[in-house]
Short mmCIF file of C-alpha atoms and ligand atoms in Angstrom, two decimals:
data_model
loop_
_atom_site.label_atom_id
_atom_site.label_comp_id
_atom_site.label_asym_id
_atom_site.label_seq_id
_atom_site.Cartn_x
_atom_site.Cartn_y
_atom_site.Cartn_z
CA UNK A 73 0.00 0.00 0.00
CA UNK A 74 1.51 3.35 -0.60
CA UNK A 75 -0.28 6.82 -0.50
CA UNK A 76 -0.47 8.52 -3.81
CA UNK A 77 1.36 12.31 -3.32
CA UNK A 78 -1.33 14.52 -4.70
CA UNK A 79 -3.98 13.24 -3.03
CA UNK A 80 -5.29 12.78 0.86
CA UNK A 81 -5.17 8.95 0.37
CA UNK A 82 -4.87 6.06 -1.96
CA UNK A 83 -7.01 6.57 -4.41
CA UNK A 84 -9.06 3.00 -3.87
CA UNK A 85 -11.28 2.88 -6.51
CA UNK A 86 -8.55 2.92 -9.07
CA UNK A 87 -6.51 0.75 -6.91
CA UNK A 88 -9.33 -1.86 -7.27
CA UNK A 89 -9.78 -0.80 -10.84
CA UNK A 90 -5.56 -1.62 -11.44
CA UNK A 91 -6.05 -4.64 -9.62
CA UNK A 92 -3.09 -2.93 -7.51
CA UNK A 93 -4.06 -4.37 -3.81
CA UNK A 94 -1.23 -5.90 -1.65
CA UNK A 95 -2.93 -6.31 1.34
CA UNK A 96 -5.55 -8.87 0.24
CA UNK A 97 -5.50 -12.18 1.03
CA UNK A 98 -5.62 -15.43 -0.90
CA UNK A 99 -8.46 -16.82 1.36
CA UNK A 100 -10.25 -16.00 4.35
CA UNK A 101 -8.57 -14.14 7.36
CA UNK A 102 -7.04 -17.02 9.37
CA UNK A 103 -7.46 -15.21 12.62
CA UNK A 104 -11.98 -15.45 11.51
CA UNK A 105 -10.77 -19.23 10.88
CA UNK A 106 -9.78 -19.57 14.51
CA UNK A 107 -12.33 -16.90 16.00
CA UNK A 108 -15.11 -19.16 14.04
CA UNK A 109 -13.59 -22.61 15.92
CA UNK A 110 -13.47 -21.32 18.99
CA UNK A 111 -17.08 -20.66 18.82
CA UNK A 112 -16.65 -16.97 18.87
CA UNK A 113 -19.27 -15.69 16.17
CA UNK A 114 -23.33 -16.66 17.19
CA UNK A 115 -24.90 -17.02 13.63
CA UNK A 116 -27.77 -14.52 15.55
CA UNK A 117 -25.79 -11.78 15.04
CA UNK A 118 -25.41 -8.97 12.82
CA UNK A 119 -21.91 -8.02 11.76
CA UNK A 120 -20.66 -4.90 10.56
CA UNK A 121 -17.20 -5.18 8.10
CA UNK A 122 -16.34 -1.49 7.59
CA UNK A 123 -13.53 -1.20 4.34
CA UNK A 124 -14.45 -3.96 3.94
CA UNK A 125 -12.23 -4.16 0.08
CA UNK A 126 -12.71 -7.07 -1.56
CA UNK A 127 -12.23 -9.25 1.17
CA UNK A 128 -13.75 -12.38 1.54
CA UNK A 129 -14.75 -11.87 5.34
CA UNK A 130 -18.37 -10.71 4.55
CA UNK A 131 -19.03 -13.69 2.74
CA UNK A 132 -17.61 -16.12 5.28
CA UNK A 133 -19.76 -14.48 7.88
CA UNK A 134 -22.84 -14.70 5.75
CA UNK A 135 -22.05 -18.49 5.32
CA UNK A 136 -21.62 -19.10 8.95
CA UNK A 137 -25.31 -17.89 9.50
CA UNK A 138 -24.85 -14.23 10.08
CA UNK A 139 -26.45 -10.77 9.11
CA UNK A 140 -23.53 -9.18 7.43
CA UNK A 141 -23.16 -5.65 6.51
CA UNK A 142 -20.30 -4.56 4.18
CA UNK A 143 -19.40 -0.70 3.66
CA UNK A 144 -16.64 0.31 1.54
CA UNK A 145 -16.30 3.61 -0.43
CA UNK A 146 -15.08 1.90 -3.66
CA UNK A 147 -17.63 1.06 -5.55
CA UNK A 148 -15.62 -1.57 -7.49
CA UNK A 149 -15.09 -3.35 -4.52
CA UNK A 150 -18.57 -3.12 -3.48
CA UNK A 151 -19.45 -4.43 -6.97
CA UNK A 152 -17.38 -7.19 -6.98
CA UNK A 153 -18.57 -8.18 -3.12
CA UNK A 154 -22.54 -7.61 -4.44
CA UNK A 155 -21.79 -10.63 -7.31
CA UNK A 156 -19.90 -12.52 -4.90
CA UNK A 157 -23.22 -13.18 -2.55
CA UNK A 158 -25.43 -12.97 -5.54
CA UNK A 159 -23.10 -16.02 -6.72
CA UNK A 160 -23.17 -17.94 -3.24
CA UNK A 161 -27.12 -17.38 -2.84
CA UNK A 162 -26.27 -15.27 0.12
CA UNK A 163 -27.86 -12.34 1.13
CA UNK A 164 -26.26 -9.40 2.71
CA UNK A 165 -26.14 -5.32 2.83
CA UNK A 166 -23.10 -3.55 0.76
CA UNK A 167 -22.74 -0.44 1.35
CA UNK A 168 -20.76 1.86 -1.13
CA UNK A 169 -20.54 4.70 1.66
CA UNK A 170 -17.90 6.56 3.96
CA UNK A 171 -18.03 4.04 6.97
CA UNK A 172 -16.04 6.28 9.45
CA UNK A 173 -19.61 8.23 8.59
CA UNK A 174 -21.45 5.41 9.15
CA UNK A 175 -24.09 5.24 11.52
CA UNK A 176 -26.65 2.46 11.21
CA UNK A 177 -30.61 2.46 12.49
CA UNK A 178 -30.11 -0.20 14.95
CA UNK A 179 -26.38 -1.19 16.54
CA UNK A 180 -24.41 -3.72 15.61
CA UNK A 181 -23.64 -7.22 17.92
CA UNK A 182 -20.39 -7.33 16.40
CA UNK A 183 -17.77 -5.32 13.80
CA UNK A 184 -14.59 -6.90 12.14
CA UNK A 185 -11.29 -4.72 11.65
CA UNK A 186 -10.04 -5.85 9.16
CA UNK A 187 -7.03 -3.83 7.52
CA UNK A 188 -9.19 -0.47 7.60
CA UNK A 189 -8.08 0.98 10.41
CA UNK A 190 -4.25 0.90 9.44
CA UNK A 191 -5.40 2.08 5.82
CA UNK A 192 -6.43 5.60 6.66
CA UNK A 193 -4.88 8.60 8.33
CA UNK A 194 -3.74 8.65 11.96
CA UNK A 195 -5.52 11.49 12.06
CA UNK A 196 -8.81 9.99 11.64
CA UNK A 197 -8.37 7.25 13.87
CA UNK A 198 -10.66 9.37 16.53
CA UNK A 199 -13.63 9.15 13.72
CA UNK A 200 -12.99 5.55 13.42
CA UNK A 201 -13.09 4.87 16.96
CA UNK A 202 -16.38 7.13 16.90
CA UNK A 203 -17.62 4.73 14.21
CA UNK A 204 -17.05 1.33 15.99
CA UNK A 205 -18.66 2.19 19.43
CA UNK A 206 -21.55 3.96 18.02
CA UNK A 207 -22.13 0.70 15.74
CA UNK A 208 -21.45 -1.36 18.46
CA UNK A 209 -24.49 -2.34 21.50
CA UNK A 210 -23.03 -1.87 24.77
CA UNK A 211 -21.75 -5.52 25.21
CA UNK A 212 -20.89 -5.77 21.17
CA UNK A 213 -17.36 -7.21 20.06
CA UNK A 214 -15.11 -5.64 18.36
CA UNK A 215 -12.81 -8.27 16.44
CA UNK A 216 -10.09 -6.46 15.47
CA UNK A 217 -6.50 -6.87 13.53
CA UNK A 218 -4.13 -4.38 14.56
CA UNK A 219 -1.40 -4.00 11.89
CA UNK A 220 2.21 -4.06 13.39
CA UNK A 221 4.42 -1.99 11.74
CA UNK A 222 7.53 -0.15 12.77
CA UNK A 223 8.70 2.24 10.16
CA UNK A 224 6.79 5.62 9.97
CA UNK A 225 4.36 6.57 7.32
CA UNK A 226 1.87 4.30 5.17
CA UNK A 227 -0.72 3.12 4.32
CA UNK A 228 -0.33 0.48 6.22
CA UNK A 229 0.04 3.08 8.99
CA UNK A 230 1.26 1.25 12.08
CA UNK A 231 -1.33 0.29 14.49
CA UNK A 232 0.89 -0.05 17.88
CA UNK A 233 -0.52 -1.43 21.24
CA UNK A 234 0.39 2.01 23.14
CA UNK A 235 -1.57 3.99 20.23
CA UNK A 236 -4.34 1.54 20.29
CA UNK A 237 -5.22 1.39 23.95
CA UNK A 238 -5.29 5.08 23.59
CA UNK A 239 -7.60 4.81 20.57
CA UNK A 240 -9.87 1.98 22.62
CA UNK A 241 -9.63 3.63 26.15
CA UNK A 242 -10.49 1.32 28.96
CA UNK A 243 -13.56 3.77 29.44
CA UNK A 244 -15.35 2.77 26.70
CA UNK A 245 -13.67 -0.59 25.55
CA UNK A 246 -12.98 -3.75 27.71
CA UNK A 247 -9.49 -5.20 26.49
CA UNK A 248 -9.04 -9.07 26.03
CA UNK A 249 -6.30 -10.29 29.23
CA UNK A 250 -2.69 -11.86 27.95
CA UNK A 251 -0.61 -12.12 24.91
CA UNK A 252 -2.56 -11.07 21.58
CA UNK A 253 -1.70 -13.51 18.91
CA UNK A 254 0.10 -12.62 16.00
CA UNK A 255 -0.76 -13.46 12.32
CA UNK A 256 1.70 -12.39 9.64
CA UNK A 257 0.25 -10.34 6.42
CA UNK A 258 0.99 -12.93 3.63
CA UNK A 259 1.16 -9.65 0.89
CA UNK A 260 2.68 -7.17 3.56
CA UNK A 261 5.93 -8.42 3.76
CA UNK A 262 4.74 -10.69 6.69
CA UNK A 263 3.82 -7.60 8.74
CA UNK A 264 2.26 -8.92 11.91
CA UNK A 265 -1.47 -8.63 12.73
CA UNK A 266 -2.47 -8.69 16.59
CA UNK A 267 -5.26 -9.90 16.90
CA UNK A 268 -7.97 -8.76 19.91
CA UNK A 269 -11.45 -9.04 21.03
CA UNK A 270 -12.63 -5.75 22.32
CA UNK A 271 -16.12 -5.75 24.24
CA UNK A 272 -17.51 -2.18 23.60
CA UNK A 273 -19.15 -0.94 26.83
C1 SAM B 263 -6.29 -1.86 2.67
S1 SAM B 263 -7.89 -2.00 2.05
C2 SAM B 263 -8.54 -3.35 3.02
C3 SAM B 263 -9.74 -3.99 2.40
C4 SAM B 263 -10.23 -5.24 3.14
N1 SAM B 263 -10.57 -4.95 4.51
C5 SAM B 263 -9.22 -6.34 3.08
O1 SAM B 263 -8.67 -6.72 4.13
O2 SAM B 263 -8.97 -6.84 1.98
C6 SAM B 263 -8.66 -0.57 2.77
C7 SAM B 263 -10.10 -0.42 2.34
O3 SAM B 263 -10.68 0.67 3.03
C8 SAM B 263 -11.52 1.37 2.12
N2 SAM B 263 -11.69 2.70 2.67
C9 SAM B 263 -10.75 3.63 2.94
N3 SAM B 263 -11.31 4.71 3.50
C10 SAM B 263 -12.64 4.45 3.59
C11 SAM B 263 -13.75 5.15 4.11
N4 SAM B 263 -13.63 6.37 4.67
N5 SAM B 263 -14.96 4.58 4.04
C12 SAM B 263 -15.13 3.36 3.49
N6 SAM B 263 -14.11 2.64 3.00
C13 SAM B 263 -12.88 3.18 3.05
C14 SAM B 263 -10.84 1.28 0.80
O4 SAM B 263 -11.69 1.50 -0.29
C15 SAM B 263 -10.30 -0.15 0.86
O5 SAM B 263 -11.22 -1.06 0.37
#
């Protein structure tokens, strides 16, 4: 991922367009893979993937039983997320819409972070944390992947523990106990992903 000069950001859509997108995956995040084993995801829920790219985490969700919403501002990738479930028989709501703007009629049980968060701005981290606890129920989860990443600049922008438990104060977010496991990005130079379960409160 690198940011394009002239512009505030990457310009997605024409990232998606170029087929120019390092950070997806070949499958499925393995991190869902073991969330979903462990019995972490109730099919009752509704899930909320903001950015959610071209990733194939919407689709997994909708196939383990849940009520997935997908919001991404490219509408390519929306597009191409729309005929995925329209292949699969699956229903589900994608979004082409600003999701740090994002504010839904009824909360959310659960939202997966999923390479967004590390894909915009530091600056607008505060909107994104806005975002996730006014999706979020009191009691919601927040699965999220926080990108590890030492060298300054991005996207990826580095998405340290000591900058997210400022992010995800202990006010408003209950933080998982121990070691967060680590998954390495298989496009991002094996750039490690912590992965956390964050109860909004
Ligand atoms: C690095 S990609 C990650 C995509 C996907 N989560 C994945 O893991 O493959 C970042 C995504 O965030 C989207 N994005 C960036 N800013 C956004 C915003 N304000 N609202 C909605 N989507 C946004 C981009 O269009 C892009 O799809």
């Amino acid at each position: 991922m690198s940011q394009t000069p002239a512009s505030d950001g990457p310009d997605w859509e024409a990232r998606f367009r170029d087929s120019d997108a390092p950070w997806e995956r070949p499958g499925v995040h393995p991190a869902l893979t073991d969330w979903a084993q462990d019995g972490a995801f109730d099919r009752r829920w509704r899930m909320l993937v903001p950015g959610c790219g071209r990733g194939t985490e919407p689709e997994a969700f909708a196939r383990l039983g849940l009520s997935v919403t997908g919001v991404d501002m490219a509408p390519t990738a929306i597009a191409w997320q729309q005929a995925r479930f329209d292949a699969a028989g699956l229903t589900g709501a994608l979004l082409a819409a600003d999701a740090l703007a994002y504010r839904p009629d009824a909360p959310f049980d659960a939202l997966w972070e999923q390479t967004f968060l590390c894909a915009i701005h530091p600056r607008l981290r505060p909107d994104w944390e806005m975002m996730a606890h006014a999706c979020l129920k009191p009691g919601g989860v927040l699965f999220a992947l926080f990108m590890q990443k030492d060298e300054p600049g991005g996207p990826p922008y580095g998405c340290g523990l000591d900058a997210m438990r400022q992010l995800l104060p202990g006010q408003r977010w209950i933080w998982p106990e121990g070691e967060l496991k680590a998954y390495p990005h298989p496009g991002l130079n094996a750039k490690p992903e912590l992965a956390a379960r964050l109860i909004r409160r």
